[in-house]
Amino acid sequence: MRKVYIFGMEKTQAAILPDEKSRLEKPHNYRILIVDDNEPCAKTLMWTLEMLGATAKIALDGPTAIDLAKSFHPEIAILDIGLPGMNGYEICAAMRKEAVLQNTIFVAHTGWGQKEHRERSKEAGFDYHLVKPVNFEALKNILSTLSKKML
């Protein structure tokens, strides 16, 4: 695996991108919705997921995310928690009420990693809680686990 340093990130925050073999391992073409008010962060995550074979879309706020999810029907929704206006907990809870999103896997993607934040994520309906910067291997493991469930 090679490390690639994204412009503006410190070396300790390096994004780990897949090597050639990983790019060829595309077990499922997931529909993934990314919700983050930090557009460069959202785009970087989208590009990384697309390299794994996913179809990804971005929403920068809660109301847009909910509307997009109703038409896109994501299998996975990756939500930032600290959003202005409607936060990630509220977005997750609202999406969980939508019939077309009942099988969606929800992943919190946030800078908040303390125990109380992880507990609140569970209470809001999140299936996973990842702390920024995203650990590529952890994300890949989630996708791999989901792929096995879908077989």
Short mmCIF file of N, CA and C in Angstrom, two decimals:
data_model
loop_
_atom_site.label_atom_id
_atom_site.label_comp_id
_atom_site.label_asym_id
_atom_site.label_seq_id
_atom_site.Cartn_x
_atom_site.Cartn_y
_atom_site.Cartn_z
N MET A 1 0.83 -1.16 0.00
CA MET A 1 0.00 0.00 0.00
C MET A 1 0.89 1.24 0.00
N ARG A 2 0.52 2.24 -0.77
CA ARG A 2 1.32 3.45 -0.83
C ARG A 2 0.60 4.58 -0.14
N LYS A 3 1.35 5.51 0.41
CA LYS A 3 0.75 6.68 1.04
C LYS A 3 0.81 7.84 0.06
N VAL A 4 -0.28 8.57 -0.02
CA VAL A 4 -0.35 9.75 -0.85
C VAL A 4 -0.73 10.91 0.05
N TYR A 5 -0.01 11.99 -0.02
CA TYR A 5 -0.29 13.13 0.83
C TYR A 5 -1.18 14.11 0.08
N ILE A 6 -2.34 14.35 0.65
CA ILE A 6 -3.29 15.27 0.05
C ILE A 6 -2.88 16.68 0.39
N PHE A 7 -2.96 17.59 -0.57
CA PHE A 7 -2.59 18.99 -0.38
C PHE A 7 -3.31 19.56 0.84
N GLY A 8 -2.57 20.22 1.70
CA GLY A 8 -3.16 20.85 2.86
C GLY A 8 -3.23 19.97 4.10
N MET A 9 -2.82 18.72 3.99
CA MET A 9 -2.86 17.82 5.13
C MET A 9 -1.45 17.62 5.67
N GLU A 10 -1.33 17.52 6.97
CA GLU A 10 -0.04 17.22 7.56
C GLU A 10 0.31 15.76 7.29
N LYS A 11 1.58 15.45 7.35
CA LYS A 11 2.02 14.08 7.10
C LYS A 11 1.33 13.08 8.02
N THR A 12 1.04 13.48 9.26
CA THR A 12 0.40 12.56 10.19
C THR A 12 -1.05 12.29 9.81
N GLN A 13 -1.60 13.08 8.87
CA GLN A 13 -2.97 12.91 8.44
C GLN A 13 -3.03 12.37 7.01
N ALA A 14 -2.00 11.67 6.61
CA ALA A 14 -1.92 11.17 5.23
C ALA A 14 -3.09 10.27 4.89
N ALA A 15 -3.62 10.46 3.71
CA ALA A 15 -4.67 9.57 3.22
C ALA A 15 -4.01 8.35 2.62
N ILE A 16 -4.46 7.17 2.99
CA ILE A 16 -3.89 5.95 2.44
C ILE A 16 -4.81 5.49 1.32
N LEU A 17 -4.27 5.43 0.13
CA LEU A 17 -5.05 5.05 -1.03
C LEU A 17 -4.71 3.62 -1.43
N PRO A 18 -5.65 2.93 -2.06
CA PRO A 18 -5.41 1.52 -2.39
C PRO A 18 -4.33 1.34 -3.44
N ASP A 19 -3.64 0.22 -3.35
CA ASP A 19 -2.67 -0.12 -4.38
C ASP A 19 -3.41 -0.76 -5.55
N GLU A 20 -2.71 -1.15 -6.58
CA GLU A 20 -3.33 -1.71 -7.78
C GLU A 20 -4.18 -2.94 -7.49
N LYS A 21 -3.70 -3.84 -6.64
CA LYS A 21 -4.46 -5.05 -6.33
C LYS A 21 -5.79 -4.68 -5.67
N SER A 22 -5.77 -3.72 -4.72
CA SER A 22 -6.99 -3.32 -4.03
C SER A 22 -7.99 -2.72 -5.01
N ARG A 23 -7.52 -1.96 -5.98
CA ARG A 23 -8.43 -1.35 -6.95
C ARG A 23 -9.17 -2.41 -7.76
N LEU A 24 -8.55 -3.55 -7.93
CA LEU A 24 -9.18 -4.61 -8.70
C LEU A 24 -10.18 -5.40 -7.87
N GLU A 25 -10.10 -5.29 -6.55
CA GLU A 25 -11.02 -6.01 -5.67
C GLU A 25 -12.24 -5.14 -5.43
N LYS A 26 -13.24 -5.26 -6.29
CA LYS A 26 -14.46 -4.48 -6.19
C LYS A 26 -15.63 -5.43 -5.99
N PRO A 27 -15.85 -5.85 -4.74
CA PRO A 27 -16.84 -6.86 -4.49
C PRO A 27 -18.27 -6.42 -4.74
N HIS A 28 -18.53 -5.13 -4.64
CA HIS A 28 -19.89 -4.65 -4.81
C HIS A 28 -19.85 -3.18 -5.19
N ASN A 29 -20.69 -2.78 -6.10
CA ASN A 29 -20.77 -1.38 -6.51
C ASN A 29 -21.78 -0.67 -5.62
N TYR A 30 -21.36 -0.30 -4.42
CA TYR A 30 -22.24 0.35 -3.46
C TYR A 30 -22.67 1.73 -3.94
N ARG A 31 -23.89 2.11 -3.56
CA ARG A 31 -24.36 3.48 -3.68
C ARG A 31 -24.11 4.10 -2.31
N ILE A 32 -23.24 5.10 -2.27
CA ILE A 32 -22.84 5.70 -1.00
C ILE A 32 -23.12 7.20 -1.02
N LEU A 33 -23.82 7.65 0.02
CA LEU A 33 -24.08 9.07 0.20
C LEU A 33 -23.13 9.60 1.26
N ILE A 34 -22.42 10.67 0.93
CA ILE A 34 -21.49 11.32 1.85
C ILE A 34 -22.09 12.67 2.22
N VAL A 35 -22.22 12.93 3.52
CA VAL A 35 -22.77 14.20 3.98
C VAL A 35 -21.72 14.87 4.86
N ASP A 36 -21.19 15.99 4.36
CA ASP A 36 -20.15 16.72 5.08
C ASP A 36 -20.16 18.15 4.58
N ASP A 37 -20.11 19.12 5.48
CA ASP A 37 -20.09 20.53 5.07
C ASP A 37 -18.71 20.97 4.60
N ASN A 38 -17.70 20.14 4.82
CA ASN A 38 -16.35 20.41 4.33
C ASN A 38 -16.24 19.77 2.95
N GLU A 39 -16.47 20.55 1.91
CA GLU A 39 -16.52 20.00 0.55
C GLU A 39 -15.24 19.31 0.11
N PRO A 40 -14.05 19.88 0.37
CA PRO A 40 -12.83 19.15 -0.03
C PRO A 40 -12.71 17.79 0.66
N CYS A 41 -13.07 17.71 1.92
CA CYS A 41 -13.04 16.43 2.65
C CYS A 41 -14.03 15.45 2.02
N ALA A 42 -15.24 15.93 1.72
CA ALA A 42 -16.27 15.08 1.11
C ALA A 42 -15.82 14.58 -0.25
N LYS A 43 -15.23 15.46 -1.05
CA LYS A 43 -14.78 15.05 -2.40
C LYS A 43 -13.64 14.04 -2.32
N THR A 44 -12.72 14.24 -1.40
CA THR A 44 -11.61 13.29 -1.25
C THR A 44 -12.14 11.91 -0.88
N LEU A 45 -13.09 11.87 0.05
CA LEU A 45 -13.69 10.60 0.44
C LEU A 45 -14.46 9.99 -0.74
N MET A 46 -15.17 10.80 -1.48
CA MET A 46 -15.91 10.32 -2.65
C MET A 46 -14.96 9.69 -3.67
N TRP A 47 -13.88 10.36 -3.98
CA TRP A 47 -12.92 9.85 -4.96
C TRP A 47 -12.32 8.53 -4.48
N THR A 48 -12.00 8.45 -3.19
CA THR A 48 -11.44 7.22 -2.64
C THR A 48 -12.43 6.07 -2.78
N LEU A 49 -13.68 6.32 -2.45
CA LEU A 49 -14.72 5.28 -2.56
C LEU A 49 -14.95 4.89 -4.01
N GLU A 50 -14.88 5.85 -4.91
CA GLU A 50 -15.05 5.54 -6.34
C GLU A 50 -13.91 4.65 -6.84
N MET A 51 -12.71 4.83 -6.27
CA MET A 51 -11.59 3.97 -6.66
C MET A 51 -11.85 2.52 -6.25
N LEU A 52 -12.71 2.34 -5.25
CA LEU A 52 -13.07 0.99 -4.81
C LEU A 52 -14.28 0.46 -5.57
N GLY A 53 -14.79 1.23 -6.51
CA GLY A 53 -15.90 0.78 -7.33
C GLY A 53 -17.26 1.29 -6.92
N ALA A 54 -17.33 2.14 -5.91
CA ALA A 54 -18.61 2.66 -5.44
C ALA A 54 -19.12 3.78 -6.35
N THR A 55 -20.41 3.99 -6.29
CA THR A 55 -21.04 5.18 -6.87
C THR A 55 -21.36 6.07 -5.68
N ALA A 56 -20.75 7.24 -5.62
CA ALA A 56 -20.91 8.11 -4.46
C ALA A 56 -21.46 9.47 -4.86
N LYS A 57 -22.29 10.02 -3.98
CA LYS A 57 -22.82 11.37 -4.15
C LYS A 57 -22.61 12.12 -2.86
N ILE A 58 -22.54 13.45 -2.99
CA ILE A 58 -22.25 14.32 -1.85
C ILE A 58 -23.42 15.27 -1.59
N ALA A 59 -23.71 15.49 -0.31
CA ALA A 59 -24.62 16.55 0.13
C ALA A 59 -23.87 17.33 1.20
N LEU A 60 -24.02 18.64 1.19
CA LEU A 60 -23.28 19.50 2.11
C LEU A 60 -24.09 19.92 3.33
N ASP A 61 -25.38 19.55 3.38
CA ASP A 61 -26.23 19.91 4.52
C ASP A 61 -27.33 18.87 4.69
N GLY A 62 -28.01 18.93 5.83
CA GLY A 62 -29.02 17.95 6.18
C GLY A 62 -30.21 17.86 5.24
N PRO A 63 -30.91 18.97 4.99
CA PRO A 63 -32.08 18.89 4.12
C PRO A 63 -31.76 18.37 2.72
N THR A 64 -30.63 18.79 2.17
CA THR A 64 -30.21 18.30 0.85
C THR A 64 -29.92 16.80 0.92
N ALA A 65 -29.28 16.37 2.00
CA ALA A 65 -28.95 14.94 2.17
C ALA A 65 -30.21 14.08 2.21
N ILE A 66 -31.20 14.53 2.96
CA ILE A 66 -32.44 13.75 3.08
C ILE A 66 -33.15 13.66 1.74
N ASP A 67 -33.25 14.78 1.03
CA ASP A 67 -33.88 14.78 -0.30
C ASP A 67 -33.13 13.87 -1.27
N LEU A 68 -31.80 13.99 -1.29
CA LEU A 68 -30.99 13.18 -2.19
C LEU A 68 -31.11 11.69 -1.85
N ALA A 69 -31.12 11.37 -0.56
CA ALA A 69 -31.22 9.97 -0.14
C ALA A 69 -32.52 9.33 -0.61
N LYS A 70 -33.60 10.09 -0.61
CA LYS A 70 -34.90 9.55 -1.03
C LYS A 70 -34.90 9.13 -2.50
N SER A 71 -34.12 9.81 -3.33
CA SER A 71 -34.07 9.46 -4.75
C SER A 71 -32.89 8.56 -5.10
N PHE A 72 -31.79 8.69 -4.39
CA PHE A 72 -30.56 7.93 -4.66
C PHE A 72 -30.60 6.53 -4.04
N HIS A 73 -31.32 6.37 -2.93
CA HIS A 73 -31.43 5.09 -2.21
C HIS A 73 -30.05 4.51 -1.87
N PRO A 74 -29.24 5.24 -1.10
CA PRO A 74 -27.90 4.73 -0.79
C PRO A 74 -27.95 3.46 0.06
N GLU A 75 -27.02 2.59 -0.21
CA GLU A 75 -26.84 1.40 0.62
C GLU A 75 -26.06 1.77 1.88
N ILE A 76 -25.23 2.80 1.75
CA ILE A 76 -24.42 3.30 2.86
C ILE A 76 -24.51 4.82 2.88
N ALA A 77 -24.70 5.39 4.07
CA ALA A 77 -24.68 6.84 4.24
C ALA A 77 -23.59 7.16 5.25
N ILE A 78 -22.64 7.99 4.83
CA ILE A 78 -21.54 8.40 5.70
C ILE A 78 -21.79 9.85 6.07
N LEU A 79 -22.08 10.08 7.35
CA LEU A 79 -22.51 11.40 7.80
C LEU A 79 -21.54 12.03 8.78
N ASP A 80 -21.17 13.27 8.50
CA ASP A 80 -20.44 14.07 9.48
C ASP A 80 -21.43 14.39 10.61
N ILE A 81 -20.96 14.52 11.82
CA ILE A 81 -21.84 14.83 12.94
C ILE A 81 -21.96 16.34 13.13
N GLY A 82 -20.83 17.05 13.10
CA GLY A 82 -20.82 18.47 13.40
C GLY A 82 -21.16 19.36 12.22
N LEU A 83 -22.38 19.25 11.76
CA LEU A 83 -22.84 20.07 10.64
C LEU A 83 -23.61 21.27 11.17
N PRO A 84 -23.54 22.40 10.46
CA PRO A 84 -24.37 23.55 10.87
C PRO A 84 -25.84 23.26 10.57
N GLY A 85 -26.71 23.83 11.35
CA GLY A 85 -28.14 23.58 11.14
C GLY A 85 -28.49 22.22 11.68
N MET A 86 -28.86 21.34 10.80
CA MET A 86 -29.23 19.98 11.17
C MET A 86 -27.96 19.15 11.33
N ASN A 87 -27.70 18.61 12.54
CA ASN A 87 -26.46 17.85 12.74
C ASN A 87 -26.62 16.41 12.26
N GLY A 88 -25.53 15.69 12.26
CA GLY A 88 -25.52 14.31 11.76
C GLY A 88 -26.43 13.37 12.53
N TYR A 89 -26.55 13.58 13.85
CA TYR A 89 -27.45 12.75 14.64
C TYR A 89 -28.89 12.92 14.15
N GLU A 90 -29.28 14.18 13.93
CA GLU A 90 -30.64 14.49 13.48
C GLU A 90 -30.90 13.96 12.07
N ILE A 91 -29.89 14.07 11.22
CA ILE A 91 -30.03 13.56 9.84
C ILE A 91 -30.22 12.05 9.86
N CYS A 92 -29.41 11.36 10.63
CA CYS A 92 -29.52 9.90 10.73
C CYS A 92 -30.90 9.50 11.24
N ALA A 93 -31.36 10.14 12.30
CA ALA A 93 -32.67 9.82 12.86
C ALA A 93 -33.78 10.07 11.85
N ALA A 94 -33.69 11.17 11.10
CA ALA A 94 -34.71 11.49 10.09
C ALA A 94 -34.67 10.47 8.95
N MET A 95 -33.48 10.09 8.50
CA MET A 95 -33.36 9.13 7.41
C MET A 95 -33.86 7.75 7.82
N ARG A 96 -33.64 7.38 9.07
CA ARG A 96 -34.09 6.08 9.57
C ARG A 96 -35.61 5.93 9.47
N LYS A 97 -36.32 7.05 9.46
CA LYS A 97 -37.79 7.04 9.39
C LYS A 97 -38.31 6.84 7.97
N GLU A 98 -37.43 6.98 6.97
CA GLU A 98 -37.84 6.86 5.57
C GLU A 98 -37.87 5.39 5.15
N ALA A 99 -39.00 4.95 4.61
CA ALA A 99 -39.17 3.55 4.21
C ALA A 99 -38.10 3.11 3.21
N VAL A 100 -37.73 3.97 2.27
CA VAL A 100 -36.75 3.59 1.23
C VAL A 100 -35.33 3.47 1.78
N LEU A 101 -35.12 3.89 3.03
CA LEU A 101 -33.79 3.85 3.62
C LEU A 101 -33.68 2.84 4.76
N GLN A 102 -34.64 1.97 4.89
CA GLN A 102 -34.66 1.01 6.00
C GLN A 102 -33.47 0.07 6.00
N ASN A 103 -32.91 -0.23 4.84
CA ASN A 103 -31.76 -1.14 4.76
C ASN A 103 -30.43 -0.42 4.63
N THR A 104 -30.44 0.90 4.70
CA THR A 104 -29.22 1.69 4.59
C THR A 104 -28.36 1.50 5.84
N ILE A 105 -27.05 1.37 5.62
CA ILE A 105 -26.08 1.30 6.71
C ILE A 105 -25.60 2.73 6.96
N PHE A 106 -25.65 3.18 8.21
CA PHE A 106 -25.25 4.53 8.56
C PHE A 106 -23.91 4.53 9.28
N VAL A 107 -22.99 5.38 8.79
CA VAL A 107 -21.64 5.49 9.34
C VAL A 107 -21.41 6.93 9.77
N ALA A 108 -21.14 7.14 11.05
CA ALA A 108 -20.75 8.46 11.54
C ALA A 108 -19.29 8.66 11.13
N HIS A 109 -19.00 9.84 10.58
CA HIS A 109 -17.63 10.18 10.14
C HIS A 109 -17.34 11.54 10.72
N THR A 110 -16.65 11.58 11.85
CA THR A 110 -16.58 12.80 12.63
C THR A 110 -15.24 12.97 13.34
N GLY A 111 -14.99 14.16 13.77
CA GLY A 111 -13.81 14.43 14.58
C GLY A 111 -14.05 14.12 16.04
N TRP A 112 -15.28 13.77 16.38
CA TRP A 112 -15.66 13.50 17.76
C TRP A 112 -15.60 12.00 18.02
N GLY A 113 -14.66 11.57 18.85
CA GLY A 113 -14.49 10.14 19.07
C GLY A 113 -14.57 9.69 20.51
N GLN A 114 -14.98 10.60 21.41
CA GLN A 114 -15.08 10.23 22.81
C GLN A 114 -16.24 9.25 23.01
N LYS A 115 -16.20 8.56 24.15
CA LYS A 115 -17.20 7.54 24.47
C LYS A 115 -18.62 8.08 24.35
N GLU A 116 -18.87 9.27 24.87
CA GLU A 116 -20.23 9.82 24.83
C GLU A 116 -20.70 10.09 23.39
N HIS A 117 -19.77 10.43 22.51
CA HIS A 117 -20.14 10.64 21.10
C HIS A 117 -20.48 9.32 20.42
N ARG A 118 -19.71 8.28 20.72
CA ARG A 118 -19.98 6.95 20.16
C ARG A 118 -21.33 6.42 20.66
N GLU A 119 -21.61 6.64 21.94
CA GLU A 119 -22.90 6.21 22.49
C GLU A 119 -24.05 6.97 21.86
N ARG A 120 -23.87 8.27 21.69
CA ARG A 120 -24.92 9.08 21.06
C ARG A 120 -25.14 8.66 19.61
N SER A 121 -24.07 8.27 18.93
CA SER A 121 -24.19 7.78 17.55
C SER A 121 -25.08 6.54 17.51
N LYS A 122 -24.85 5.61 18.41
CA LYS A 122 -25.68 4.40 18.48
C LYS A 122 -27.14 4.75 18.72
N GLU A 123 -27.37 5.66 19.67
CA GLU A 123 -28.72 6.06 20.02
C GLU A 123 -29.44 6.71 18.82
N ALA A 124 -28.69 7.43 18.00
CA ALA A 124 -29.28 8.11 16.84
C ALA A 124 -29.54 7.15 15.69
N GLY A 125 -28.96 5.95 15.75
CA GLY A 125 -29.20 4.96 14.70
C GLY A 125 -28.02 4.64 13.82
N PHE A 126 -26.82 5.12 14.17
CA PHE A 126 -25.64 4.81 13.38
C PHE A 126 -25.22 3.35 13.62
N ASP A 127 -24.73 2.72 12.56
CA ASP A 127 -24.23 1.35 12.64
C ASP A 127 -22.73 1.32 12.96
N TYR A 128 -22.00 2.34 12.50
CA TYR A 128 -20.55 2.44 12.70
C TYR A 128 -20.20 3.88 13.05
N HIS A 129 -19.05 4.06 13.71
CA HIS A 129 -18.56 5.39 14.09
C HIS A 129 -17.08 5.47 13.74
N LEU A 130 -16.72 6.26 12.75
CA LEU A 130 -15.33 6.46 12.35
C LEU A 130 -14.89 7.87 12.71
N VAL A 131 -13.67 8.00 13.21
CA VAL A 131 -13.13 9.29 13.59
C VAL A 131 -12.24 9.82 12.48
N LYS A 132 -12.39 11.11 12.17
CA LYS A 132 -11.58 11.76 11.13
C LYS A 132 -10.16 11.95 11.66
N PRO A 133 -9.15 11.94 10.80
CA PRO A 133 -9.28 11.61 9.39
C PRO A 133 -9.58 10.12 9.24
N VAL A 134 -10.36 9.81 8.22
CA VAL A 134 -10.81 8.44 8.05
C VAL A 134 -9.62 7.49 7.89
N ASN A 135 -9.71 6.39 8.59
CA ASN A 135 -8.73 5.32 8.46
C ASN A 135 -9.18 4.47 7.28
N PHE A 136 -8.43 4.50 6.20
CA PHE A 136 -8.83 3.81 4.98
C PHE A 136 -9.07 2.32 5.22
N GLU A 137 -8.23 1.70 6.01
CA GLU A 137 -8.39 0.27 6.27
C GLU A 137 -9.69 -0.02 7.03
N ALA A 138 -10.04 0.84 7.98
CA ALA A 138 -11.30 0.65 8.72
C ALA A 138 -12.49 0.77 7.78
N LEU A 139 -12.45 1.75 6.90
CA LEU A 139 -13.53 1.93 5.93
C LEU A 139 -13.60 0.74 4.97
N LYS A 140 -12.46 0.29 4.52
CA LYS A 140 -12.42 -0.86 3.62
C LYS A 140 -12.95 -2.11 4.32
N ASN A 141 -12.66 -2.27 5.62
CA ASN A 141 -13.17 -3.40 6.38
C ASN A 141 -14.69 -3.36 6.49
N ILE A 142 -15.25 -2.17 6.67
CA ILE A 142 -16.71 -2.04 6.72
C ILE A 142 -17.30 -2.46 5.38
N LEU A 143 -16.73 -1.99 4.29
CA LEU A 143 -17.24 -2.36 2.96
C LEU A 143 -17.11 -3.86 2.73
N SER A 144 -16.00 -4.44 3.16
CA SER A 144 -15.79 -5.87 2.99
C SER A 144 -16.81 -6.68 3.81
N THR A 145 -17.06 -6.24 5.03
CA THR A 145 -18.05 -6.91 5.88
C THR A 145 -19.42 -6.85 5.24
N LEU A 146 -19.77 -5.71 4.68
CA LEU A 146 -21.08 -5.56 4.05
C LEU A 146 -21.18 -6.41 2.79
N SER A 147 -20.08 -6.51 2.06
CA SER A 147 -20.07 -7.34 0.87
C SER A 147 -20.38 -8.80 1.20
N LYS A 148 -19.78 -9.28 2.29
CA LYS A 148 -19.99 -10.67 2.71
C LYS A 148 -21.44 -10.90 3.11
N LYS A 149 -22.08 -9.90 3.73
CA LYS A 149 -23.47 -10.02 4.15
C LYS A 149 -24.41 -10.08 2.94
N MET A 150 -23.98 -9.45 1.83
CA MET A 150 -24.86 -9.36 0.67
C MET A 150 -24.74 -10.58 -0.23
N LEU A 151 -23.76 -11.46 0.04
CA LEU A 151 -23.59 -12.66 -0.79
C LEU A 151 -24.66 -13.69 -0.52
#
